[in-house]
Amino acid sequence: MGSGYYELYKESVENPGGFWSSVASELHWHRRWRSALDGAAPFFRWFAGGETNITYNALDRHPSDRLAFVWAGSDGRVERYTYGEVLERVRRYVCLLRGLGVGRGDRVTVYMPMVPETAFILLAVARVGAVHSVVFSGFGVHALAERIKDSGSQLLISADFMYRRGKRVGLLQNAEDAAKRVGGVQLLRYFREERRFEGEAEAGGCAGEPTWVEATEPLFILYTSGTTGKPKGLYHGHGQYMVWAYAHTKWLFGFKPGDILFSTADIGWINGHTYGLYGPLLNGSAVLWYEDAPDHPHPGSWWELVEKIRPAFIWLAPTAVRLLMRYGEEWVRRYDTSSLKLVISAGEILGHEPWRWLRDNVCRGHGCEVIETWGQTENSGFIAAPGGLGLGGIRYKQGSVGLPYPGLKISVVDDKGVKTQPGVKGHVVVEPPTPPAFALGVWGDPERWVQTYWNKFPGLYYTGDVGYYDEEGYLYILGRGDDVIKVAGHRLAPAEIENVVMSHPHVVEAAAVEVPDEVRGSVLAIFAVPKSGFKVEASEILELVKREFGPVAVVSRVFIVERLPKTRTGKIMRRVLRAVASGSLPGDLSTLEDEASVEEIKRAIEELKGAWRLS
């Protein structure tokens, strides 16, 4: 295969079976697959009959003295582990798990903070052929119990505490309460100060070798919020996820010896799985974790780590960037960030101003690039991106998430499923066959997989996002389809409006939502967060929007607030903003990072109610 994007892409869509067989052959297989691709939409299966184990490829086949894992705490501690040291820990935990009766196909829920042992125990779960289900450590008892029950986990693993902004936050009580609520699940405790799992001293007498599993057997379950209120458990195939995680990270990062990827994504999300664990290790690179918040113990914590550890890449979310922007440029500029080759944004739309801020203050002319990627939990992480360092031929265009990666036939269609012309907004879909990146389905509910992703446009995978292509085929994502704003018959994407609002020199974050109006049917409500120490007037935001969009964008109210309601992955909860701005109940807030943000927005609305109205 050629190394350029267009050569690889052409082969991947014209001969998907042969293409992915060639990629998979770069990894170790205990038994070769009998068929590269089985099944039909919406249930595709890759490498059926092949046997492997992702941990053998992520650990055993690399030099034991090569750096694999770096952990940093907010107290200044740094721990480094070679591949040999990680493998030794993983083998020890394999013995522990097997001693507890955990084996092939069993589900294990992991409720742990960002500590080294979390990475090692996850690898051990995969090594015994079991299925891990990581639940974000910020979730409470209800969310944890719900996910344990849905996955049918027989074992729950939890640490006694985590750190949040330097303070200890207990986890075991939540774990114990959730285990009691579900019933029939065993709890394995990890004691941080002693650096041991309970029963670890008795575990022994085994070599900790991998269990060989079929490529289509599940490796992990990850839960995402659903519109029905019940989380969806997306599960990924052991071997096919392995091939995609190896290949697409190699194409983006172009890993070189000694490269370190600073993954700021929590292990409880798909980006934490793929870019904070499996992707770098499959490529023989190293990954860096930091346990605490990006602005603790100070707003330069991340950049101080970049200066100290010298990573080549940093993977971050736009919400964290906007948080750090509020503190100004001084905190990033006091540290040496010249080791960085790529600054990668993922999770939601970055926006023009955060992109510029990263370019001017993090890269600052030393040659690194700031790029955006696009993807979902359902497809292992990103599936469209600029070329990066390992795949030539895709340049970065500001605002674009690049081109579809090999194996992805991404299209944009109108409401009737007809492909749109360049520049015309529509629904982003993927044509079959979907590549190994994609989940096998929704755990225990195959019909939900069909109805959620394959029913809106029969024969096409519906991403739920809206966007458009330009004349060169570069993809632009504008937001979720259910967030599209329709005002006076015009369709406006939140990102379009929010980018304009954030062009105000003193606005660091913004959200635009549609609210009902008796006369016009629907109008805009805009929420703007000012930079720390600056005052922004609502009238200034209104004038900006009027100037850029004209009479199409009818603004009902502009609310100046200190923070926006977000999920724990950092995505703005626009349904909450819509509800509060409309005077209705916000509904389920179990995935909200900070419920106080909703109360603040309610107060802002009450202060303005009846005082004035913009039009």
XYZ file of C-alpha atoms in Angstrom:
615
model
C 0.000 0.000 0.000
C 1.166 3.510 -0.707
C 1.691 5.890 2.185
C -0.261 8.849 0.766
C -3.832 9.503 1.783
C -5.416 9.291 -1.654
C -3.748 5.980 -2.488
C -4.789 4.435 0.806
C -8.283 5.827 0.672
C -8.922 4.631 -2.879
C -7.835 1.104 -2.039
C -9.811 1.081 1.224
C -13.140 1.821 -0.453
C -12.563 -0.192 -3.632
C -11.264 -3.330 -1.899
C -12.128 -3.059 1.818
C -11.513 -6.728 2.581
C -8.070 -6.767 1.047
C -7.152 -3.390 2.474
C -8.008 -4.216 6.088
C -6.470 -7.684 5.791
C -3.200 -6.008 4.846
C -3.431 -3.605 7.812
C -4.352 -6.410 10.228
C -1.370 -8.458 9.049
C 0.939 -5.900 10.662
C -0.248 -7.205 14.049
C 0.088 -10.584 15.776
C -2.686 -13.158 15.350
C -2.848 -16.491 17.170
C -5.011 -17.719 14.306
C -5.676 -15.935 11.016
C -9.234 -14.947 10.147
C -11.271 -17.009 7.699
C -13.049 -13.952 6.285
C -12.041 -10.305 6.336
C -15.653 -9.080 6.306
C -18.846 -10.904 7.236
C -22.412 -9.791 7.694
C -24.515 -7.032 6.212
C -25.802 -3.635 7.310
C -26.244 -2.861 10.123
C -24.263 -5.764 11.611
C -20.829 -5.926 9.986
C -18.176 -8.250 11.467
C -14.482 -7.982 10.645
C -11.832 -10.745 10.781
C -14.338 -13.480 11.686
C -12.614 -16.632 12.868
C -9.373 -14.838 13.668
C -7.963 -15.170 17.184
C -5.821 -12.576 18.932
C -5.491 -10.563 22.115
C -5.093 -6.798 22.037
C -2.746 -6.794 25.046
C -0.222 -9.084 23.338
C 0.004 -6.535 20.537
C 0.002 -3.574 22.940
C 2.641 -4.978 25.342
C 4.443 -8.253 24.605
C 5.715 -7.422 21.130
C 7.519 -4.214 22.132
C 11.027 -3.883 23.665
C 10.724 -4.274 27.425
C 13.016 -1.316 28.164
C 11.045 1.187 26.058
C 8.981 3.870 27.844
C 5.267 3.022 27.769
C 3.406 4.978 30.414
C 3.882 8.222 32.352
C 1.657 9.389 35.187
C 1.648 12.819 36.817
C -0.166 13.920 39.950
C -1.169 17.445 40.900
C 1.315 17.275 43.798
C 4.237 17.196 41.362
C 4.873 13.447 41.441
C 5.774 11.770 38.147
C 5.963 8.005 37.595
C 7.435 6.337 34.513
C 6.900 2.731 33.426
C 8.600 0.756 30.659
C 6.780 -1.840 28.570
C 8.384 -4.542 30.651
C 7.186 -2.961 33.888
C 3.655 -2.499 32.587
C 3.574 -6.109 31.389
C 4.763 -7.344 34.779
C 1.947 -5.446 36.531
C -0.638 -6.629 34.026
C 0.417 -10.263 34.436
C 0.133 -9.911 38.211
C -3.398 -8.554 37.875
C -4.297 -11.303 35.404
C -3.526 -13.805 38.173
C -5.678 -11.772 40.558
C -8.624 -11.740 38.170
C -8.361 -15.407 37.300
C -8.265 -16.168 41.006
C -11.591 -14.366 41.317
C -13.057 -16.516 38.566
C -13.009 -13.838 35.852
C -12.551 -15.234 32.370
C -13.454 -15.042 28.721
C -16.641 -13.099 28.042
C -17.250 -12.010 31.657
C -18.083 -8.340 32.181
C -16.104 -6.222 34.625
C -17.150 -2.698 35.602
C -14.239 -0.396 36.446
C -14.920 2.691 38.590
C -11.451 4.140 39.038
C -9.658 7.503 38.843
C -6.808 8.397 36.485
C -4.066 6.418 38.255
C -1.563 3.954 36.730
C -3.307 0.935 38.242
C -6.451 1.794 36.291
C -4.582 1.373 33.020
C -2.953 -1.847 34.212
C -6.169 -3.453 35.492
C -7.995 -2.611 32.263
C -5.260 -4.313 30.274
C -5.493 -7.287 32.621
C -9.253 -7.549 32.065
C -8.671 -7.587 28.312
C -5.817 -10.085 28.683
C -8.064 -12.690 30.362
C -10.583 -12.259 27.549
C -13.130 -10.453 29.712
C -15.062 -7.314 28.768
C -14.363 -4.060 30.595
C -16.989 -1.387 31.158
C -15.433 1.805 32.505
C -17.761 4.132 34.387
C -16.495 7.694 34.791
C -15.426 8.239 38.397
C -17.453 11.449 38.567
C -20.731 9.525 38.278
C -22.817 8.787 41.376
C -24.516 5.676 42.710
C -27.519 5.668 40.369
C -25.508 5.989 37.157
C -22.990 3.389 38.338
C -25.638 0.871 39.400
C -27.544 1.356 36.146
C -24.468 0.524 34.099
C -23.451 -2.461 36.240
C -26.923 -3.927 35.858
C -27.202 -3.314 32.116
C -23.801 -4.864 31.377
C -24.411 -7.873 33.626
C -21.045 -7.366 35.314
C -19.956 -9.988 37.820
C -17.115 -7.856 39.190
C -16.883 -4.165 40.140
C -13.426 -2.654 40.641
C -13.090 0.622 42.545
C -10.421 2.691 44.278
C -10.968 4.091 47.756
C -10.610 7.720 46.639
C -9.648 10.103 43.859
C -8.325 13.646 43.798
C -10.379 16.544 42.498
C -8.681 19.934 42.667
C -6.271 18.522 45.202
C -8.955 17.258 47.587
C -9.730 13.637 48.320
C -13.123 12.478 47.045
C -14.304 9.059 48.232
C -15.322 6.437 45.682
C -15.766 3.259 47.702
C -19.030 4.293 49.342
C -20.591 4.855 45.926
C -19.223 1.528 44.726
C -20.478 -0.345 47.780
C -23.917 1.258 47.554
C -24.175 0.507 43.832
C -23.109 -3.117 44.358
C -25.775 -3.559 47.045
C -28.402 -1.938 44.837
C -27.655 -4.273 41.934
C -26.908 -7.436 43.906
C -24.864 -10.380 42.690
C -21.757 -8.372 41.844
C -18.423 -8.824 43.626
C -16.448 -5.724 44.654
C -12.659 -5.577 44.277
C -11.137 -2.642 46.170
C -7.955 -0.762 45.363
C -6.193 1.031 48.220
C -4.249 3.995 46.888
C -1.944 4.693 49.801
C -0.911 1.027 49.981
C -0.718 0.741 46.172
C -2.462 -2.624 46.134
C -5.701 -4.382 45.283
C -7.244 -6.441 48.068
C -6.239 -10.075 47.764
C -3.333 -9.196 45.482
C -0.759 -10.778 47.804
C -2.535 -14.142 47.551
C -2.757 -14.017 43.756
C -0.065 -16.071 42.131
C 0.779 -19.386 40.619
C -0.029 -18.314 37.047
C 2.066 -16.913 34.224
C -0.416 -14.193 33.299
C -0.426 -15.187 29.651
C -3.191 -13.904 27.348
C -6.415 -15.708 26.568
C -6.840 -15.866 22.809
C -10.248 -14.603 21.748
C -12.059 -14.212 18.447
C -11.830 -10.840 16.734
C -15.600 -10.374 16.909
C -15.843 -11.063 20.650
C -16.444 -7.918 22.739
C -13.477 -6.071 24.234
C -15.308 -3.283 26.059
C -18.658 -1.608 26.640
C -18.929 2.174 26.902
C -22.138 3.946 27.818
C -23.340 7.126 26.168
C -26.390 9.144 27.087
C -29.525 8.334 25.128
C -32.502 10.481 24.149
C -34.801 8.063 25.990
C -32.905 8.652 29.225
C -31.509 5.136 29.329
C -27.770 5.076 28.492
C -26.689 3.118 25.424
C -24.000 0.519 25.997
C -21.928 0.549 22.818
C -19.683 -2.504 22.594
C -16.626 -2.944 20.395
C -15.069 -6.097 18.990
C -11.733 -7.214 20.429
C -9.842 -7.760 17.187
C -11.532 -5.277 14.912
C -11.202 -2.424 17.406
C -7.541 -3.406 17.811
C -6.881 -3.058 14.076
C -8.588 0.334 13.833
C -7.020 1.714 17.027
C -3.578 0.699 15.751
C -4.015 1.975 12.209
C -5.747 5.323 12.525
C -3.537 6.527 15.396
C -0.473 5.568 13.366
C -1.843 7.551 10.413
C -2.540 10.664 12.488
C 0.421 10.761 14.864
C 3.121 9.099 12.768
C 4.708 7.861 16.007
C 8.506 8.078 16.179
C 10.757 6.446 18.811
C 10.505 8.398 22.041
C 7.222 10.105 21.181
C 4.820 10.665 24.080
C 1.116 11.421 23.673
C -0.334 13.575 26.455
C -3.918 12.351 26.609
C -6.048 14.656 28.736
C -9.194 12.591 28.086
C -10.575 10.683 31.060
C -10.376 6.899 30.706
C -14.167 6.819 31.178
C -14.704 8.074 27.618
C -13.852 6.669 24.183
C -11.025 9.159 23.621
C -9.468 7.974 26.881
C -9.677 4.362 25.707
C -8.269 4.917 22.236
C -5.791 7.792 22.674
C -5.051 7.406 26.375
C -4.373 3.670 26.287
C -4.725 1.327 23.334
C -3.686 3.468 20.339
C -0.265 4.622 21.587
C 0.612 1.228 23.112
C -0.322 -0.690 19.968
C 2.151 1.549 18.135
C 4.927 1.095 20.696
C 4.719 4.721 21.808
C 4.179 6.185 25.281
C 1.177 7.895 26.865
C 0.993 10.527 29.616
C -1.892 10.813 32.120
C -2.585 13.685 34.512
C -5.075 13.000 37.283
C -6.468 16.405 38.216
C -8.215 19.368 36.567
C -6.442 21.386 33.835
C -6.361 24.512 36.028
C -5.199 22.799 39.229
C -2.996 23.515 41.097
C -2.709 26.478 38.726
C -3.959 27.417 35.219
C -0.593 26.471 33.706
C -0.573 22.872 34.999
C -0.866 21.233 31.569
C 1.772 23.457 30.001
C 4.115 22.933 32.935
C 3.817 19.187 32.288
C 4.550 19.725 28.596
C 7.758 21.542 29.545
C 8.696 18.847 32.084
C 7.768 15.624 30.224
C 8.273 16.876 26.622
C 5.357 15.097 24.889
C 5.113 15.290 21.114
C 1.314 15.477 21.099
C -1.478 16.721 23.321
C -5.063 15.492 22.949
C -7.583 17.897 24.491
C -11.219 18.967 24.503
C -12.528 22.400 23.446
C -14.230 22.898 26.802
C -10.849 22.636 28.573
C -9.324 25.094 26.118
C -12.064 27.622 26.782
C -11.585 27.155 30.524
C -7.875 27.947 30.208
C -8.544 30.884 27.890
C -10.382 32.608 30.716
C -7.074 32.925 32.588
C -5.395 34.724 29.702
C -2.230 34.058 27.722
C 0.305 34.500 30.508
C -0.086 31.010 31.994
C 0.687 29.136 28.791
C 3.410 31.500 27.587
C 5.546 31.108 30.699
C 6.264 27.451 29.781
C 8.249 25.837 26.961
C 5.801 23.974 24.699
C 8.200 23.538 21.784
C 8.197 19.710 22.041
C 4.650 19.593 20.660
C 4.171 18.554 17.030
C 0.365 18.340 17.088
C -2.333 19.843 19.281
C -5.468 17.780 18.637
C -8.969 18.908 19.543
C -11.843 16.440 19.845
C -15.202 15.999 21.546
C -17.077 18.961 20.083
C -16.519 21.868 17.717
C -13.426 23.880 18.651
C -14.393 27.235 17.135
C -12.238 29.926 15.542
C -11.128 31.804 18.650
C -9.965 28.736 20.677
C -8.118 27.512 17.559
C -6.382 30.877 17.193
C -5.555 30.956 20.930
C -3.903 27.528 20.767
C -2.014 28.415 17.592
C -0.723 31.736 18.926
C 0.055 30.681 22.491
C 0.804 26.947 22.498
C 2.404 26.514 19.080
C 3.719 30.118 18.971
C 5.532 29.680 15.699
C 7.665 26.647 16.622
C 6.103 24.429 13.954
C 3.316 22.519 15.665
C -0.168 22.370 14.183
C -3.561 22.765 15.841
C -6.084 20.428 14.242
C -9.647 19.274 14.790
C -10.952 15.724 14.471
C -14.465 14.304 14.381
C -15.936 11.012 15.503
C -18.065 9.252 18.103
C -18.050 6.582 20.799
C -19.831 4.470 18.213
C -16.775 4.514 15.931
C -13.850 4.255 18.366
C -12.913 7.925 18.327
C -12.258 10.038 15.250
C -13.093 8.923 11.721
C -12.337 12.198 9.915
C -9.230 14.314 10.443
C -6.442 16.180 8.683
C -3.585 13.995 7.508
C -1.406 14.419 10.550
C 2.179 13.169 10.542
C 1.731 9.579 9.372
C -0.589 10.067 6.418
C 0.350 12.662 3.823
C -2.086 14.360 1.499
C -4.625 16.077 3.786
C -3.870 19.631 4.781
C -5.533 21.436 7.644
C -8.266 23.910 6.752
C -9.505 26.028 9.630
C -12.959 24.952 10.764
C -12.807 21.676 8.854
C -12.341 18.236 10.394
C -10.452 17.151 7.290
C -11.284 14.219 5.050
C -12.754 10.798 5.856
C -10.083 8.393 7.027
C -9.474 5.168 5.065
C -12.489 2.903 4.941
C -15.020 5.685 5.597
C -17.478 6.721 2.917
C -18.936 9.784 4.617
C -21.729 11.682 2.848
C -24.075 14.577 3.551
C -27.756 14.107 2.673
C -30.922 16.203 2.865
C -34.060 15.316 4.817
C -35.045 12.821 2.107
C -31.689 11.069 2.080
C -30.510 12.621 -1.198
C -26.835 13.663 -1.342
C -26.316 17.402 -1.110
C -24.092 19.632 -3.209
C -20.889 21.197 -1.804
C -21.644 23.946 0.682
C -25.193 22.746 1.352
C -25.902 21.772 4.939
C -27.411 18.384 5.697
C -27.230 15.196 7.738
C -23.840 13.492 7.996
C -24.084 9.764 7.202
C -21.746 6.847 6.507
C -22.282 4.464 3.595
C -21.755 0.727 4.149
C -19.711 -1.275 4.660
C -18.587 0.401 7.862
C -14.905 -0.242 8.718
C -13.501 -1.967 11.849
C -13.841 1.325 13.737
C -17.540 0.793 14.337
C -19.194 -0.740 17.381
C -20.780 -4.157 17.079
C -24.050 -2.790 18.465
C -25.872 -1.760 21.626
C -25.246 -4.235 24.435
C -28.257 -6.478 24.969
C -30.436 -4.438 22.616
C -29.707 -5.029 18.911
C -32.983 -3.384 17.920
C -31.851 -0.112 19.495
C -28.734 -0.200 17.321
C -30.956 -0.505 14.258
C -33.493 2.124 15.309
C -30.983 4.705 16.538
C -28.410 4.545 13.752
C -29.841 2.790 10.694
C -33.529 3.663 10.603
C -33.642 7.370 9.689
C -32.032 6.790 6.289
C -32.370 3.053 5.430
C -29.056 1.579 4.325
C -27.046 4.474 5.750
C -25.468 4.938 9.187
C -26.911 8.114 10.706
C -24.375 9.993 12.835
C -26.867 12.487 14.241
C -24.612 15.404 13.221
C -25.181 18.076 10.609
C -22.526 19.531 8.365
C -21.412 20.098 4.793
C -18.589 19.469 2.342
C -16.644 22.119 0.479
C -15.607 21.891 -3.177
C -12.529 19.829 -2.278
C -14.493 17.334 -0.210
C -13.352 18.626 3.168
C -15.930 18.025 5.892
C -17.313 20.699 8.233
C -19.342 19.659 11.281
C -21.870 22.173 12.582
C -23.340 20.309 15.548
C -25.963 17.753 16.490
C -28.997 17.430 14.271
C -31.331 17.941 17.211
C -29.528 21.208 18.043
C -30.168 22.798 14.640
C -32.043 26.076 15.050
C -34.938 26.883 12.726
C -35.859 30.569 12.771
C -38.405 31.984 10.313
C -37.883 29.008 8.016
C -34.088 29.295 8.038
C -31.818 26.552 9.400
C -28.952 27.830 11.541
C -26.315 25.684 13.217
C -25.368 26.627 16.779
C -21.671 26.615 15.818
C -22.234 29.347 13.226
C -23.787 31.690 15.770
C -21.440 30.769 18.604
C -18.342 31.437 16.488
C -19.624 34.942 15.832
C -20.382 35.560 19.517
C -16.908 34.289 20.483
C -15.311 36.719 18.055
C -16.059 39.354 20.715
C -12.638 39.976 22.303
C -13.924 39.435 25.851
C -16.162 36.376 25.314
C -14.599 32.995 26.013
C -17.568 30.679 25.533
C -21.056 30.829 24.047
C -24.159 28.758 23.405
C -27.081 29.473 21.104
C -30.405 27.664 21.413
C -33.849 27.846 19.879
C -36.773 28.895 22.081
C -40.486 29.127 21.174
C -42.012 32.497 20.309
C -45.741 33.248 19.992
C -45.285 35.496 16.964
C -42.317 34.072 15.068
C -42.643 30.421 16.054
C -39.057 30.261 17.289
C -36.254 32.694 18.067
C -32.727 32.630 19.466
C -31.527 32.731 23.038
C -27.794 33.338 23.402
C -25.705 32.606 26.489
C -22.253 34.205 26.668
C -19.468 33.649 29.204
C -17.037 36.578 29.592
C -13.316 36.218 30.159
C -12.232 36.487 33.759
C -12.028 40.121 34.836
C -13.966 41.521 31.860
C -17.511 42.827 31.566
C -19.597 42.178 28.468
C -22.904 43.898 27.696
C -25.769 41.945 26.134
C -26.278 44.735 23.588
C -22.735 44.208 22.260
C -23.503 40.522 21.534
C -26.774 41.440 19.886
C -25.071 43.890 17.537
C -22.481 41.285 16.588
C -25.137 38.737 15.652
C -27.250 41.298 13.776
C -24.247 42.478 11.780
C -23.168 38.972 10.744
C -26.539 37.297 10.158
C -28.909 40.179 9.437
C -32.644 39.870 10.078
C -32.567 36.059 9.725
C -31.227 35.561 13.252
C -33.943 36.921 15.497
C -32.551 37.129 19.027
C -34.991 37.055 21.918
C -32.523 37.391 24.769
C -28.785 37.516 25.452
C -27.755 36.148 28.840
C -24.342 36.916 30.332
C -23.423 34.057 32.671
C -20.319 32.787 34.443
C -20.614 29.175 33.249
C -22.648 26.912 31.013
C -24.233 23.577 31.952
C -22.113 20.743 30.566
C -21.923 16.998 30.646
C -18.963 15.408 32.367
C -17.359 15.011 28.934
C -17.504 18.787 28.517
C -20.345 19.027 25.991
C -22.771 21.896 26.445
C -26.224 20.606 27.443
C -28.306 22.689 25.059
C -31.513 20.881 25.953
C -31.073 22.236 29.488
C -30.531 25.760 28.155
C -33.586 25.445 25.909
C -35.719 24.247 28.794
C -34.585 26.914 31.246
C -34.874 29.732 28.681
C -38.387 28.517 27.836
C -39.428 28.360 31.481
C -39.816 24.576 31.562
C -38.149 21.917 33.679
C -34.623 20.918 32.574
C -35.272 17.186 33.105
C -32.661 14.582 34.025
C -29.419 16.179 35.224
C -27.565 12.977 36.178
C -24.851 13.532 33.563
C -24.390 17.212 34.394
C -20.936 18.254 35.607
C -22.177 21.068 37.864
C -25.861 21.533 38.693
C -25.064 24.968 40.129
C -24.598 26.199 36.548
C -28.302 25.600 35.891
C -29.267 27.558 38.994
C -27.074 30.437 37.860
C -28.743 30.491 34.449
C -32.160 30.433 36.084
C -31.150 33.433 38.179
C -29.882 35.311 35.121
C -33.178 34.705 33.342
C -35.222 35.809 36.365
C -33.242 39.039 36.587
C -34.043 39.856 32.977
C -37.630 38.582 32.904
C -39.965 41.416 32.070
C -37.164 43.986 32.077
C -36.421 44.172 28.374
C -36.815 42.265 25.150
C -34.546 42.379 22.110
C -35.770 41.945 18.564
